[in-house]
Short mmCIF file of C-alpha atoms in Angstrom, two decimals:
data_model
loop_
_atom_site.label_atom_id
_atom_site.label_comp_id
_atom_site.label_asym_id
_atom_site.label_seq_id
_atom_site.Cartn_x
_atom_site.Cartn_y
_atom_site.Cartn_z
CA UNK A 1 101.01 96.48 51.70
CA UNK A 2 102.92 95.48 55.06
CA UNK A 3 101.19 96.15 58.37
CA UNK A 4 102.89 99.11 60.32
CA UNK A 5 104.51 98.20 63.59
CA UNK A 6 102.56 98.52 66.75
CA UNK A 7 103.53 99.08 70.30
CA UNK A 8 103.29 95.60 72.18
CA UNK A 9 101.51 95.66 75.45
CA UNK A 10 101.19 92.96 78.04
CA UNK A 11 98.48 91.86 80.34
CA UNK A 12 99.46 90.33 83.60
CA UNK A 13 96.76 88.71 85.90
CA UNK A 14 97.33 87.21 89.35
CA UNK A 15 94.82 85.22 91.47
CA UNK A 16 95.63 86.06 95.00
CA UNK A 17 94.19 84.75 98.52
CA UNK A 18 92.34 87.98 98.94
CA UNK A 19 92.27 89.52 95.29
CA UNK A 20 92.89 89.14 91.66
CA UNK A 21 95.13 91.75 90.50
CA UNK A 22 95.80 92.85 86.80
CA UNK A 23 97.98 95.09 84.98
CA UNK A 24 98.46 96.54 81.45
CA UNK A 25 101.90 97.01 80.69
CA UNK A 26 104.19 98.61 78.01
CA UNK A 27 106.99 97.42 76.15
CA UNK A 28 109.35 99.38 78.56
CA UNK A 29 107.74 98.20 81.69
CA UNK A 30 105.87 101.06 82.41
CA UNK A 31 102.34 100.09 84.21
CA UNK A 32 99.76 101.58 82.07
CA UNK A 33 96.92 100.60 83.96
CA UNK A 34 96.10 98.08 86.78
CA UNK A 35 93.05 97.06 88.60
CA UNK A 36 92.00 94.73 91.31
CA UNK A 37 89.04 92.48 92.35
CA UNK A 38 88.74 91.54 95.87
CA UNK A 39 87.24 88.25 96.91
CA UNK A 40 87.09 86.07 100.19
CA UNK A 41 87.77 82.34 100.69
CA UNK A 42 85.49 79.71 102.07
CA UNK A 43 86.33 78.03 105.48
CA UNK A 44 83.65 75.14 105.44
CA UNK A 45 85.28 73.53 108.48
CA UNK A 46 88.26 73.82 110.79
CA UNK A 47 91.43 73.67 108.84
CA UNK A 48 89.75 73.94 105.27
CA UNK A 49 90.20 76.85 103.11
CA UNK A 50 88.87 76.54 99.78
CA UNK A 51 87.39 78.75 96.68
CA UNK A 52 85.28 78.28 93.89
CA UNK A 53 87.28 78.40 90.46
CA UNK A 54 84.45 80.07 88.93
CA UNK A 55 85.67 83.29 90.99
CA UNK A 56 88.99 82.91 89.26
CA UNK A 57 87.79 83.03 85.73
CA UNK A 58 84.91 85.59 86.29
CA UNK A 59 87.60 87.75 87.88
CA UNK A 60 90.00 87.53 85.02
CA UNK A 61 87.24 88.37 82.36
CA UNK A 62 86.25 91.52 84.24
CA UNK A 63 89.94 92.67 84.81
CA UNK A 64 91.10 92.04 81.19
CA UNK A 65 87.83 93.81 79.92
CA UNK A 66 88.40 96.65 82.33
CA UNK A 67 92.05 97.01 81.16
CA UNK A 68 91.80 96.31 77.47
CA UNK A 69 88.03 97.11 76.41
CA UNK A 70 88.94 100.20 74.62
CA UNK A 71 91.85 98.59 72.77
CA UNK A 72 89.49 96.41 70.70
CA UNK A 73 89.12 97.33 66.98
CA UNK A 74 86.77 100.20 66.61
CA UNK A 75 86.65 101.28 70.21
CA UNK A 76 87.44 104.82 71.26
CA UNK A 77 91.06 104.56 72.79
CA UNK A 78 91.79 106.20 76.18
CA UNK A 79 94.47 108.66 76.17
CA UNK A 80 96.52 106.69 79.06
CA UNK A 81 97.94 104.23 76.54
CA UNK A 82 100.12 104.69 73.11
CA UNK A 83 97.45 105.15 70.16
CA UNK A 84 99.27 102.17 68.59
CA UNK A 85 99.56 99.79 71.53
CA UNK A 86 98.08 96.23 70.96
CA UNK A 87 98.24 93.40 73.35
CA UNK A 88 100.80 91.10 72.53
CA UNK A 89 100.92 88.38 74.92
CA UNK A 90 99.17 87.25 78.30
CA UNK A 91 100.43 86.14 81.71
CA UNK A 92 98.97 84.43 84.57
CA UNK A 93 99.81 83.49 87.98
CA UNK A 94 98.18 82.57 91.31
CA UNK A 95 98.44 81.31 94.63
CA UNK A 96 99.61 77.89 95.31
CA UNK A 97 100.14 75.12 95.15
CA UNK A 98 96.38 74.63 95.13
CA UNK A 99 94.37 71.42 94.24
CA UNK A 100 91.55 71.96 91.64
CA UNK A 101 90.22 68.59 90.31
CA UNK A 102 88.11 68.60 87.34
CA UNK A 103 86.29 66.26 84.99
CA UNK A 104 87.98 65.49 81.52
CA UNK A 105 86.77 68.68 79.94
CA UNK A 106 87.76 70.87 82.75
CA UNK A 107 84.56 71.36 84.79
CA UNK A 108 85.32 71.49 88.61
CA UNK A 109 84.00 68.47 90.58
CA UNK A 110 84.69 70.47 93.78
CA UNK A 111 86.13 73.74 95.16
CA UNK A 112 89.69 74.18 94.76
CA UNK A 113 91.72 73.29 98.07
CA UNK A 114 94.05 76.10 98.73
CA UNK A 115 97.96 75.94 99.70
CA UNK A 116 99.27 75.58 103.09
CA UNK A 117 96.82 77.54 105.07
CA UNK A 118 94.51 74.73 104.44
CA UNK A 119 95.63 71.89 106.93
CA UNK A 120 92.96 69.28 106.27
CA UNK A 121 95.14 66.39 105.16
CA UNK A 122 97.14 65.62 108.53
CA UNK A 123 96.23 62.08 108.17
CA UNK A 124 96.98 61.71 104.80
CA UNK A 125 100.55 63.03 105.34
CA UNK A 126 101.07 60.53 108.15
CA UNK A 127 99.67 57.86 105.82
CA UNK A 128 102.03 58.80 102.81
CA UNK A 129 105.12 59.32 105.33
CA UNK A 130 104.52 55.62 106.59
CA UNK A 131 103.92 54.12 103.13
CA UNK A 132 106.75 55.78 101.25
CA UNK A 133 109.22 56.85 104.20
CA UNK A 134 109.53 60.51 105.23
CA UNK A 135 113.30 60.46 104.33
CA UNK A 136 112.77 58.92 100.93
CA UNK A 137 110.15 61.34 99.98
CA UNK A 138 112.30 64.38 101.02
CA UNK A 139 115.27 62.93 99.17
CA UNK A 140 113.26 62.42 96.16
CA UNK A 141 111.15 65.42 95.89
CA UNK A 142 113.22 68.13 97.78
CA UNK A 143 110.43 68.53 100.27
CA UNK A 144 109.15 66.63 103.39
CA UNK A 145 105.08 66.16 103.17
CA UNK A 146 103.25 69.00 104.89
CA UNK A 147 100.32 71.14 104.69
CA UNK A 148 101.96 72.92 101.88
CA UNK A 149 102.00 69.68 99.54
CA UNK A 150 99.32 69.29 96.98
CA UNK A 151 99.55 65.46 97.08
CA UNK A 152 98.03 64.65 100.46
CA UNK A 153 95.14 67.02 99.54
CA UNK A 154 94.45 64.91 96.50
CA UNK A 155 94.63 61.74 98.60
CA UNK A 156 92.14 63.55 100.82
CA UNK A 157 89.47 64.21 98.28
CA UNK A 158 89.90 60.44 97.13
CA UNK A 159 89.35 59.03 100.56
CA UNK A 160 86.48 61.51 101.80
CA UNK A 161 84.52 62.50 98.78
CA UNK A 162 83.79 59.17 96.78
CA UNK A 163 81.45 61.09 94.27
CA UNK A 164 83.59 63.94 93.57
CA UNK A 165 86.58 61.57 92.96
CA UNK A 166 85.01 59.34 90.68
CA UNK A 167 84.44 62.25 88.44
CA UNK A 168 87.92 63.85 88.83
CA UNK A 169 90.21 63.45 85.85
CA UNK A 170 92.28 66.52 85.65
CA UNK A 171 94.44 68.64 88.17
CA UNK A 172 94.80 72.18 88.00
CA UNK A 173 96.13 75.42 89.90
CA UNK A 174 94.81 79.07 89.46
CA UNK A 175 97.58 79.75 86.92
CA UNK A 176 97.28 76.80 84.86
CA UNK A 177 93.22 76.65 84.86
CA UNK A 178 93.27 80.41 83.68
CA UNK A 179 95.56 79.12 80.85
CA UNK A 180 93.23 76.36 80.26
CA UNK A 181 90.44 78.77 80.12
CA UNK A 182 92.23 80.90 77.64
CA UNK A 183 93.73 78.43 75.27
CA UNK A 184 92.41 75.01 76.04
CA UNK A 185 95.83 73.53 76.88
CA UNK A 186 96.03 71.13 79.56
CA UNK A 187 99.47 72.31 81.03
CA UNK A 188 101.32 73.07 84.63
CA UNK A 189 104.59 74.73 84.98
CA UNK A 190 107.52 72.69 86.52
CA UNK A 191 107.77 75.16 89.57
CA UNK A 192 103.97 74.37 90.65
CA UNK A 193 104.62 70.58 89.90
CA UNK A 194 107.42 70.67 92.27
CA UNK A 195 105.28 71.63 95.30
CA UNK A 196 102.95 68.97 94.24
CA UNK A 197 104.85 66.15 96.57
CA UNK A 198 105.31 63.46 96.37
CA UNK A 199 104.32 63.52 92.66
CA UNK A 200 107.06 65.43 91.04
CA UNK A 201 110.83 64.82 90.78
CA UNK A 202 112.70 67.89 90.51
CA UNK A 203 116.05 66.25 89.42
CA UNK A 204 114.60 64.44 86.27
CA UNK A 205 111.71 67.36 85.97
CA UNK A 206 109.06 64.56 85.62
CA UNK A 207 106.14 63.10 87.02
CA UNK A 208 106.97 60.24 89.46
CA UNK A 209 104.44 57.72 88.01
CA UNK A 210 104.60 55.04 90.85
CA UNK A 211 103.72 57.68 93.49
CA UNK A 212 101.15 59.29 91.34
CA UNK A 213 99.44 55.91 90.95
CA UNK A 214 99.43 55.52 94.55
CA UNK A 215 98.26 59.24 95.51
CA UNK A 216 96.06 60.04 92.43
CA UNK A 217 95.15 56.63 90.67
CA UNK A 218 93.32 57.18 87.46
CA UNK A 219 93.96 61.13 87.64
CA UNK A 220 95.61 62.21 84.28
CA UNK A 221 98.44 64.61 85.32
CA UNK A 222 99.14 67.57 82.90
CA UNK A 223 102.04 68.19 80.63
CA UNK A 224 104.89 69.93 82.00
CA UNK A 225 106.38 73.49 80.97
CA UNK A 226 108.36 76.23 82.35
CA UNK A 227 106.52 79.10 83.55
CA UNK A 228 107.59 81.61 80.59
CA UNK A 229 106.73 78.92 77.94
CA UNK A 230 103.41 79.52 76.21
CA UNK A 231 100.68 77.30 77.10
CA UNK A 232 99.02 78.24 73.57
CA UNK A 233 97.01 81.07 72.13
CA UNK A 234 93.62 82.66 73.08
CA UNK A 235 90.75 80.65 71.27
CA UNK A 236 88.40 83.68 71.34
CA UNK A 237 88.88 87.53 71.33
CA UNK A 238 88.40 88.98 75.04
CA UNK A 239 87.87 92.68 75.10
CA UNK A 240 91.07 93.95 73.66
CA UNK A 241 92.93 90.82 73.57
CA UNK A 242 92.78 89.45 70.09
CA UNK A 243 92.06 85.74 69.50
CA UNK A 244 95.46 83.91 68.81
CA UNK A 245 97.23 85.95 71.56
CA UNK A 246 100.22 84.09 73.23
CA UNK A 247 99.33 83.11 76.95
CA UNK A 248 101.91 81.92 79.10
CA UNK A 249 102.15 78.87 81.30
CA UNK A 250 102.47 81.00 84.46
CA UNK A 251 103.35 79.70 87.80
CA UNK A 252 102.80 80.35 91.53
CA UNK A 253 102.41 84.03 92.70
CA UNK A 254 105.47 84.24 94.98
CA UNK A 255 107.66 82.79 92.17
CA UNK A 256 105.92 85.22 89.37
CA UNK A 257 106.59 87.88 92.27
CA UNK A 258 110.32 87.09 92.42
CA UNK A 259 110.59 87.41 88.65
CA UNK A 260 108.87 90.92 89.01
CA UNK A 261 111.55 92.13 91.11
CA UNK A 262 114.54 90.47 89.61
CA UNK A 263 115.28 88.19 92.50
CA UNK A 264 116.07 84.96 90.74
CA UNK A 265 119.82 85.03 91.04
CA UNK A 266 121.90 82.86 93.40
CA UNK A 267 122.16 84.59 96.68
CA UNK A 268 119.02 86.26 96.35
CA UNK A 269 116.15 86.01 98.80
CA UNK A 270 112.97 87.24 98.07
CA UNK A 271 110.74 88.37 100.87
CA UNK A 272 107.04 88.63 100.07
CA UNK A 273 104.88 90.99 102.70
CA UNK A 274 101.33 89.79 102.01
CA UNK A 275 98.15 88.22 103.64
CA UNK A 276 100.82 85.41 104.44
CA UNK A 277 104.46 86.10 104.34
CA UNK A 278 106.62 84.05 101.55
CA UNK A 279 110.56 83.78 101.37
CA UNK A 280 112.13 82.58 98.49
CA UNK A 281 115.99 81.82 98.28
CA UNK A 282 117.68 81.08 95.05
CA UNK A 283 120.34 78.50 95.34
CA UNK A 284 123.12 76.90 93.17
CA UNK A 285 122.16 73.40 93.86
CA UNK A 286 119.00 71.44 95.41
CA UNK A 287 119.24 71.80 99.01
CA UNK A 288 117.02 69.71 101.37
CA UNK A 289 115.51 70.50 104.56
CA UNK A 290 113.01 68.81 106.79
CA UNK A 291 111.06 72.04 107.34
CA UNK A 292 111.47 74.09 104.31
CA UNK A 293 110.46 73.65 100.71
CA UNK A 294 113.01 72.61 97.93
CA UNK A 295 111.79 73.57 94.59
CA UNK A 296 112.73 74.09 91.08
CA UNK A 297 112.63 77.60 90.17
CA UNK A 298 110.89 79.99 87.61
CA UNK A 299 113.66 79.64 84.97
CA UNK A 300 115.18 76.40 83.74
CA UNK A 301 118.45 75.23 85.69
CA UNK A 302 117.29 77.42 88.74
CA UNK A 303 116.74 76.10 92.31
CA UNK A 304 114.82 77.64 95.30
CA UNK A 305 114.80 76.89 99.07
CA UNK A 306 111.55 78.46 100.22
CA UNK A 307 109.23 79.11 103.21
CA UNK A 308 106.19 80.64 104.21
CA UNK A 309 104.40 82.04 107.14
CA UNK A 310 100.74 81.35 107.51
CA UNK A 311 99.80 84.85 108.67
CA UNK A 312 101.37 88.08 108.38
CA UNK A 313 99.33 90.83 106.91
CA UNK A 314 96.44 88.97 107.96
CA UNK A 315 97.38 89.67 111.67
CA UNK A 316 97.67 93.45 110.81
CA UNK A 317 94.18 93.48 109.06
CA UNK A 318 92.88 91.60 111.89
CA UNK A 319 94.10 94.12 114.59
CA UNK A 320 92.73 96.93 112.34
CA UNK A 321 89.15 95.28 112.31
CA UNK A 322 89.53 94.52 115.92
CA UNK A 323 90.40 97.95 117.05
CA UNK A 324 88.31 100.05 114.42
CA UNK A 325 91.59 102.24 113.89
CA UNK A 326 92.89 102.73 110.42
CA UNK A 327 96.45 101.74 109.30
CA UNK A 328 97.96 105.10 109.42
CA UNK A 329 96.74 105.39 113.27
CA UNK A 330 98.02 102.18 114.15
CA UNK A 331 101.78 102.55 112.22
CA UNK A 332 101.95 106.01 114.16
CA UNK A 333 100.91 104.24 117.48
CA UNK A 334 103.49 101.40 116.99
CA UNK A 335 106.23 103.63 116.05
CA UNK A 336 105.69 105.41 119.18
CA UNK A 337 105.58 102.23 121.07
CA UNK A 338 109.24 101.33 120.25
CA UNK A 339 111.31 98.28 120.09
CA UNK A 340 109.90 95.69 122.30
CA UNK A 341 106.28 97.25 122.30
CA UNK A 342 106.80 98.09 125.81
CA UNK A 343 107.08 94.47 127.05
CA UNK A 344 104.92 92.63 124.69
CA UNK A 345 105.96 89.58 122.75
CA UNK A 346 103.46 87.65 120.48
CA UNK A 347 103.66 84.49 118.61
CA UNK A 348 102.18 85.00 115.00
CA UNK A 349 100.63 81.70 114.69
CA UNK A 350 97.05 82.94 114.25
CA UNK A 351 96.42 80.32 111.77
CA UNK A 352 98.81 77.56 112.64
CA UNK A 353 102.29 77.74 111.16
CA UNK A 354 104.10 76.57 108.21
CA UNK A 355 108.11 77.06 108.12
CA UNK A 356 110.12 76.20 109.85
CA UNK A 357 107.55 75.32 112.71
CA UNK A 358 105.27 72.97 110.63
CA UNK A 359 102.61 72.86 113.21
CA UNK A 360 99.12 73.34 111.65
CA UNK A 361 97.76 73.34 115.29
CA UNK A 362 100.04 76.21 116.61
CA UNK A 363 98.14 79.42 117.79
CA UNK A 364 98.79 82.93 118.57
CA UNK A 365 100.00 83.76 121.72
CA UNK A 366 100.37 87.25 123.41
CA UNK A 367 102.76 87.46 126.41
CA UNK A 368 103.51 90.22 128.94
CA UNK A 369 100.13 91.79 128.51
CA UNK A 370 99.00 94.46 131.30
CA UNK A 371 96.05 96.91 131.49
CA UNK A 372 98.42 99.64 130.76
CA UNK A 373 99.21 98.41 126.98
CA UNK A 374 97.57 99.91 124.09
CA UNK A 375 96.57 99.00 120.60
CA UNK A 376 99.72 100.62 119.35
CA UNK A 377 101.69 98.39 121.43
CA UNK A 378 99.68 95.45 120.17
CA UNK A 379 100.32 96.33 116.41
CA UNK A 380 104.12 96.89 117.19
CA UNK A 381 104.36 93.52 118.93
CA UNK A 382 102.61 91.98 115.74
CA UNK A 383 105.02 93.59 113.43
CA UNK A 384 107.80 92.38 115.69
CA UNK A 385 106.56 88.74 115.72
CA UNK A 386 106.44 88.53 112.20
CA UNK A 387 110.11 89.96 111.98
CA UNK A 388 111.07 87.23 114.69
CA UNK A 389 109.33 84.53 112.14
CA UNK A 390 111.31 85.71 109.20
CA UNK A 391 114.70 85.64 111.20
CA UNK A 392 113.66 81.97 112.30
CA UNK A 393 113.20 81.33 108.67
CA UNK A 394 116.34 82.83 107.47
CA UNK A 395 118.38 81.17 110.06
CA UNK A 396 116.69 77.72 108.80
CA UNK A 397 117.37 78.35 105.25
CA UNK A 398 121.14 79.36 106.17
CA UNK A 399 121.41 76.14 108.36
CA UNK A 400 120.51 73.98 105.01
CA UNK A 401 123.35 75.53 103.04
CA UNK A 402 121.63 78.65 101.16
CA UNK A 403 123.68 81.50 100.68
CA UNK A 404 121.63 84.62 101.44
CA UNK A 405 123.71 87.95 100.11
CA UNK A 406 120.90 90.14 98.88
CA UNK A 407 117.13 90.57 100.23
CA UNK A 408 114.56 92.11 97.88
CA UNK A 409 111.38 93.06 99.74
CA UNK A 410 108.15 93.00 97.91
CA UNK A 411 104.12 93.19 98.58
CA UNK A 412 101.99 95.57 100.11
CA UNK A 413 103.63 95.71 103.52
CA UNK A 414 106.80 97.52 101.69
CA UNK A 415 104.53 100.63 101.14
CA UNK A 416 105.30 102.03 104.72
CA UNK A 417 108.54 102.25 106.31
CA UNK A 418 107.78 100.72 109.69
CA UNK A 419 107.18 97.09 108.97
CA UNK A 420 110.38 96.81 106.70
CA UNK A 421 112.42 98.57 109.13
CA UNK A 422 111.52 96.09 111.96
CA UNK A 423 112.26 93.26 109.81
CA UNK A 424 115.83 94.69 108.93
CA UNK A 425 116.54 95.40 112.70
CA UNK A 426 115.36 92.14 113.73
CA UNK A 427 117.25 90.25 111.19
CA UNK A 428 120.03 92.47 110.37
CA UNK A 429 119.53 92.21 106.86
CA UNK A 430 119.43 95.26 104.40
CA UNK A 431 116.43 95.09 102.18
CA UNK A 432 116.42 96.41 98.64
CA UNK A 433 112.88 97.82 97.78
CA UNK A 434 112.13 97.82 94.29
CA UNK A 435 110.75 100.77 92.03
CA UNK A 436 107.64 98.70 91.67
CA UNK A 437 106.19 96.29 94.12
CA UNK A 438 102.75 95.91 92.49
CA UNK A 439 103.11 92.27 92.67
CA UNK A 440 102.84 88.75 90.91
CA UNK A 441 100.39 90.44 88.12
CA UNK A 442 103.63 92.38 87.01
CA UNK A 443 105.91 89.22 87.14
CA UNK A 444 103.23 87.57 85.06
CA UNK A 445 103.46 90.50 82.63
CA UNK A 446 107.42 89.92 82.50
CA UNK A 447 106.86 86.29 81.95
CA UNK A 448 104.58 87.30 79.16
CA UNK A 449 107.01 89.82 77.68
CA UNK A 450 109.48 86.82 77.14
CA UNK A 451 107.26 85.31 74.54
CA UNK A 452 107.48 88.54 72.78
CA UNK A 453 111.11 89.06 73.52
CA UNK A 454 111.90 86.03 71.70
CA UNK A 455 110.72 87.92 68.54
CA UNK A 456 113.18 90.84 69.19
CA UNK A 457 110.36 93.07 69.90
CA UNK A 458 111.20 93.92 73.81
CA UNK A 459 114.14 94.95 75.67
CA UNK A 460 115.48 92.81 78.75
CA UNK A 461 112.74 92.70 81.30
CA UNK A 462 115.32 92.93 83.97
CA UNK A 463 115.96 96.33 83.40
CA UNK A 464 112.32 97.13 84.04
CA UNK A 465 112.46 97.44 87.67
CA UNK A 466 115.26 99.08 89.11
CA UNK A 467 115.84 99.53 93.09
CA UNK A 468 114.19 102.48 94.55
CA UNK A 469 115.86 102.33 98.06
CA UNK A 470 117.58 100.00 100.58
CA UNK A 471 116.02 99.72 104.13
CA UNK A 472 119.17 99.26 106.58
CA UNK A 473 119.15 97.81 109.94
CA UNK A 474 119.79 100.28 112.74
CA UNK A 475 122.38 98.75 114.90
CA UNK A 476 121.17 100.43 117.91
CA UNK A 477 118.25 97.99 118.05
CA UNK A 478 120.46 95.02 117.69
CA UNK A 479 121.13 94.08 121.41
CA UNK A 480 117.41 94.50 122.20
CA UNK A 481 116.09 92.59 119.56
CA UNK A 482 118.61 89.78 120.01
CA UNK A 483 117.21 89.12 123.51
CA UNK A 484 113.75 89.49 122.38
CA UNK A 485 114.41 86.73 119.72
CA UNK A 486 115.81 84.39 122.24
CA UNK A 487 112.60 84.72 124.22
CA UNK A 488 110.39 84.39 120.95
CA UNK A 489 112.39 81.08 120.34
CA UNK A 490 111.37 79.73 123.91
CA UNK A 491 107.65 80.80 123.83
CA UNK A 492 106.57 78.37 121.26
CA UNK A 493 107.92 75.15 123.07
CA UNK A 494 106.83 76.51 126.42
CA UNK A 495 103.23 77.17 125.24
CA UNK A 496 102.78 74.36 122.70
CA UNK A 497 101.01 71.64 124.72
CA UNK A 498 98.50 74.69 126.12
CA UNK A 499 97.67 76.12 123.06
CA UNK A 500 97.05 72.39 121.23
CA UNK A 501 94.70 71.45 124.10
CA UNK A 502 93.03 74.84 123.55
CA UNK A 503 92.78 74.00 119.95
CA UNK A 504 91.28 70.38 120.57
CA UNK A 505 88.58 72.44 123.09
CA UNK A 506 87.46 74.53 120.29
CA UNK A 507 87.32 71.70 117.70
CA UNK A 508 89.62 73.75 115.66
CA UNK A 509 92.25 71.58 115.14
CA UNK A 510 93.87 69.95 112.16
CA UNK A 511 92.78 66.53 113.28
CA UNK A 512 94.26 64.00 115.60
CA UNK A 513 97.46 62.38 114.29
CA UNK A 514 97.11 59.39 111.76
CA UNK A 515 97.72 56.05 112.81
CA UNK A 516 101.42 55.05 112.40
CA UNK A 517 100.47 52.40 109.84
CA UNK A 518 99.29 53.35 106.45
CA UNK A 519 95.66 53.49 105.56
CA UNK A 520 94.33 50.11 104.13
CA UNK A 521 94.16 52.07 100.58
CA UNK A 522 97.79 53.20 100.91
CA UNK A 523 99.12 49.89 102.00
CA UNK A 524 97.20 48.21 99.16
CA UNK A 525 98.74 50.26 96.54
CA UNK A 526 102.17 50.34 98.19
CA UNK A 527 102.09 46.41 98.02
CA UNK A 528 100.85 46.44 94.36
CA UNK A 529 103.87 48.71 93.48
CA UNK A 530 106.26 46.57 95.07
CA UNK A 531 105.00 43.59 93.47
CA UNK A 532 103.69 41.93 96.53
CA UNK A 533 100.35 40.51 97.27
CA UNK A 534 97.93 43.13 98.40
#
């Protein structure tokens, strides 16, 4: 007799910088359950930011068990999910681009090196630019080499950790590592690959073999798939997830989050308020920018120009810890401070800066400070600093040719009204805030829904998350913020030499500039590639 139909459920798990989050989602997009596991990153040296990949797997197991344990056969089911719900697919996503090197069976040879907040590979970036040509890399890969790129960090391991490199055979990122542990498939999504500069060509959607041989000789690069394609099926049951359940390939968290709020159409800009701040613009054709990141999108045939600030929510949590005040108090005091923070102006570069400044040795600056200023003024100045950074990024995106007609705001910073209002006031852009802003784990579940949807069992996932409200800019603040933005743009070049000198004094620099000539290793490889004697 045929098996009765069941209600398909979806699990989404996302590994972030400060936590791993998971959701159990129903077929209509309703979030039935959610949970979080907090974690910290390791900073073993100035400019180095790492994480043990075992944490990613352990937290996935704990999260999936919590979300689905009572869905396993024979378990007493809770009343918060449909009685006939079964997990039909699993979605994964994670921070990136990261560099996790493993041996040929997937055992890590060292901790994972994180995305652009890790600035160790300054010398490797300069050496690769000299070997390949900066303009050539930008034209072929869509992005110039920077602290965001995975390629130079692979080269750093090869040059600095010979023992670990001797065992390295495979390259993973958080999403692909979770997919591997679940299914055994060694795959990476095209979007993550497109942030592995200079290893991937976004026009041919293939690895660049000759440059891979230069940067990572002997490393077996993964098979490429799109984020919503299946990596494989689960090899073993995990709590209420049966063996044989499809698992998506997954992608980097910001792009998963863009999926979660339907910000994947040409003209859309997703603005993600998190520990760091991400901007993802969807564009009609590939665009090139010296200071932004050109990538392929989450879906086949889509293109993005993206950027990211090194700190945003990290500054607000730093001020909370520094002052001992809670967020409600700080937000109320910042609102009372008013536009301009009573004469304070801040640069938000407390961990260097990514786009468009591209300066790992930039530092935070507070200008205009007096003994009359309060913690509320400082908090207001921090919110305005991130807003000025957003405006700088948006202007750079537009200068590169991006058409920005709709801004969708996501992330934890959208939960209150003040931060998003300040950003709209500074940029002059309305922001759509969706009904659900839980984050990339929801986007991972949406990608997983696509596997089931292809079988005709789920509705269009774009209908899951309609807009909840729109934050409109206050025209009364425009003149003041235009003036302050002009001062903000002059503050970095005016203080750059000073903060660089201070960074050198504390030993917390990304390292002195590399020699103009490539390293001997890169020179040898380049000569070999060109067919010349080494």
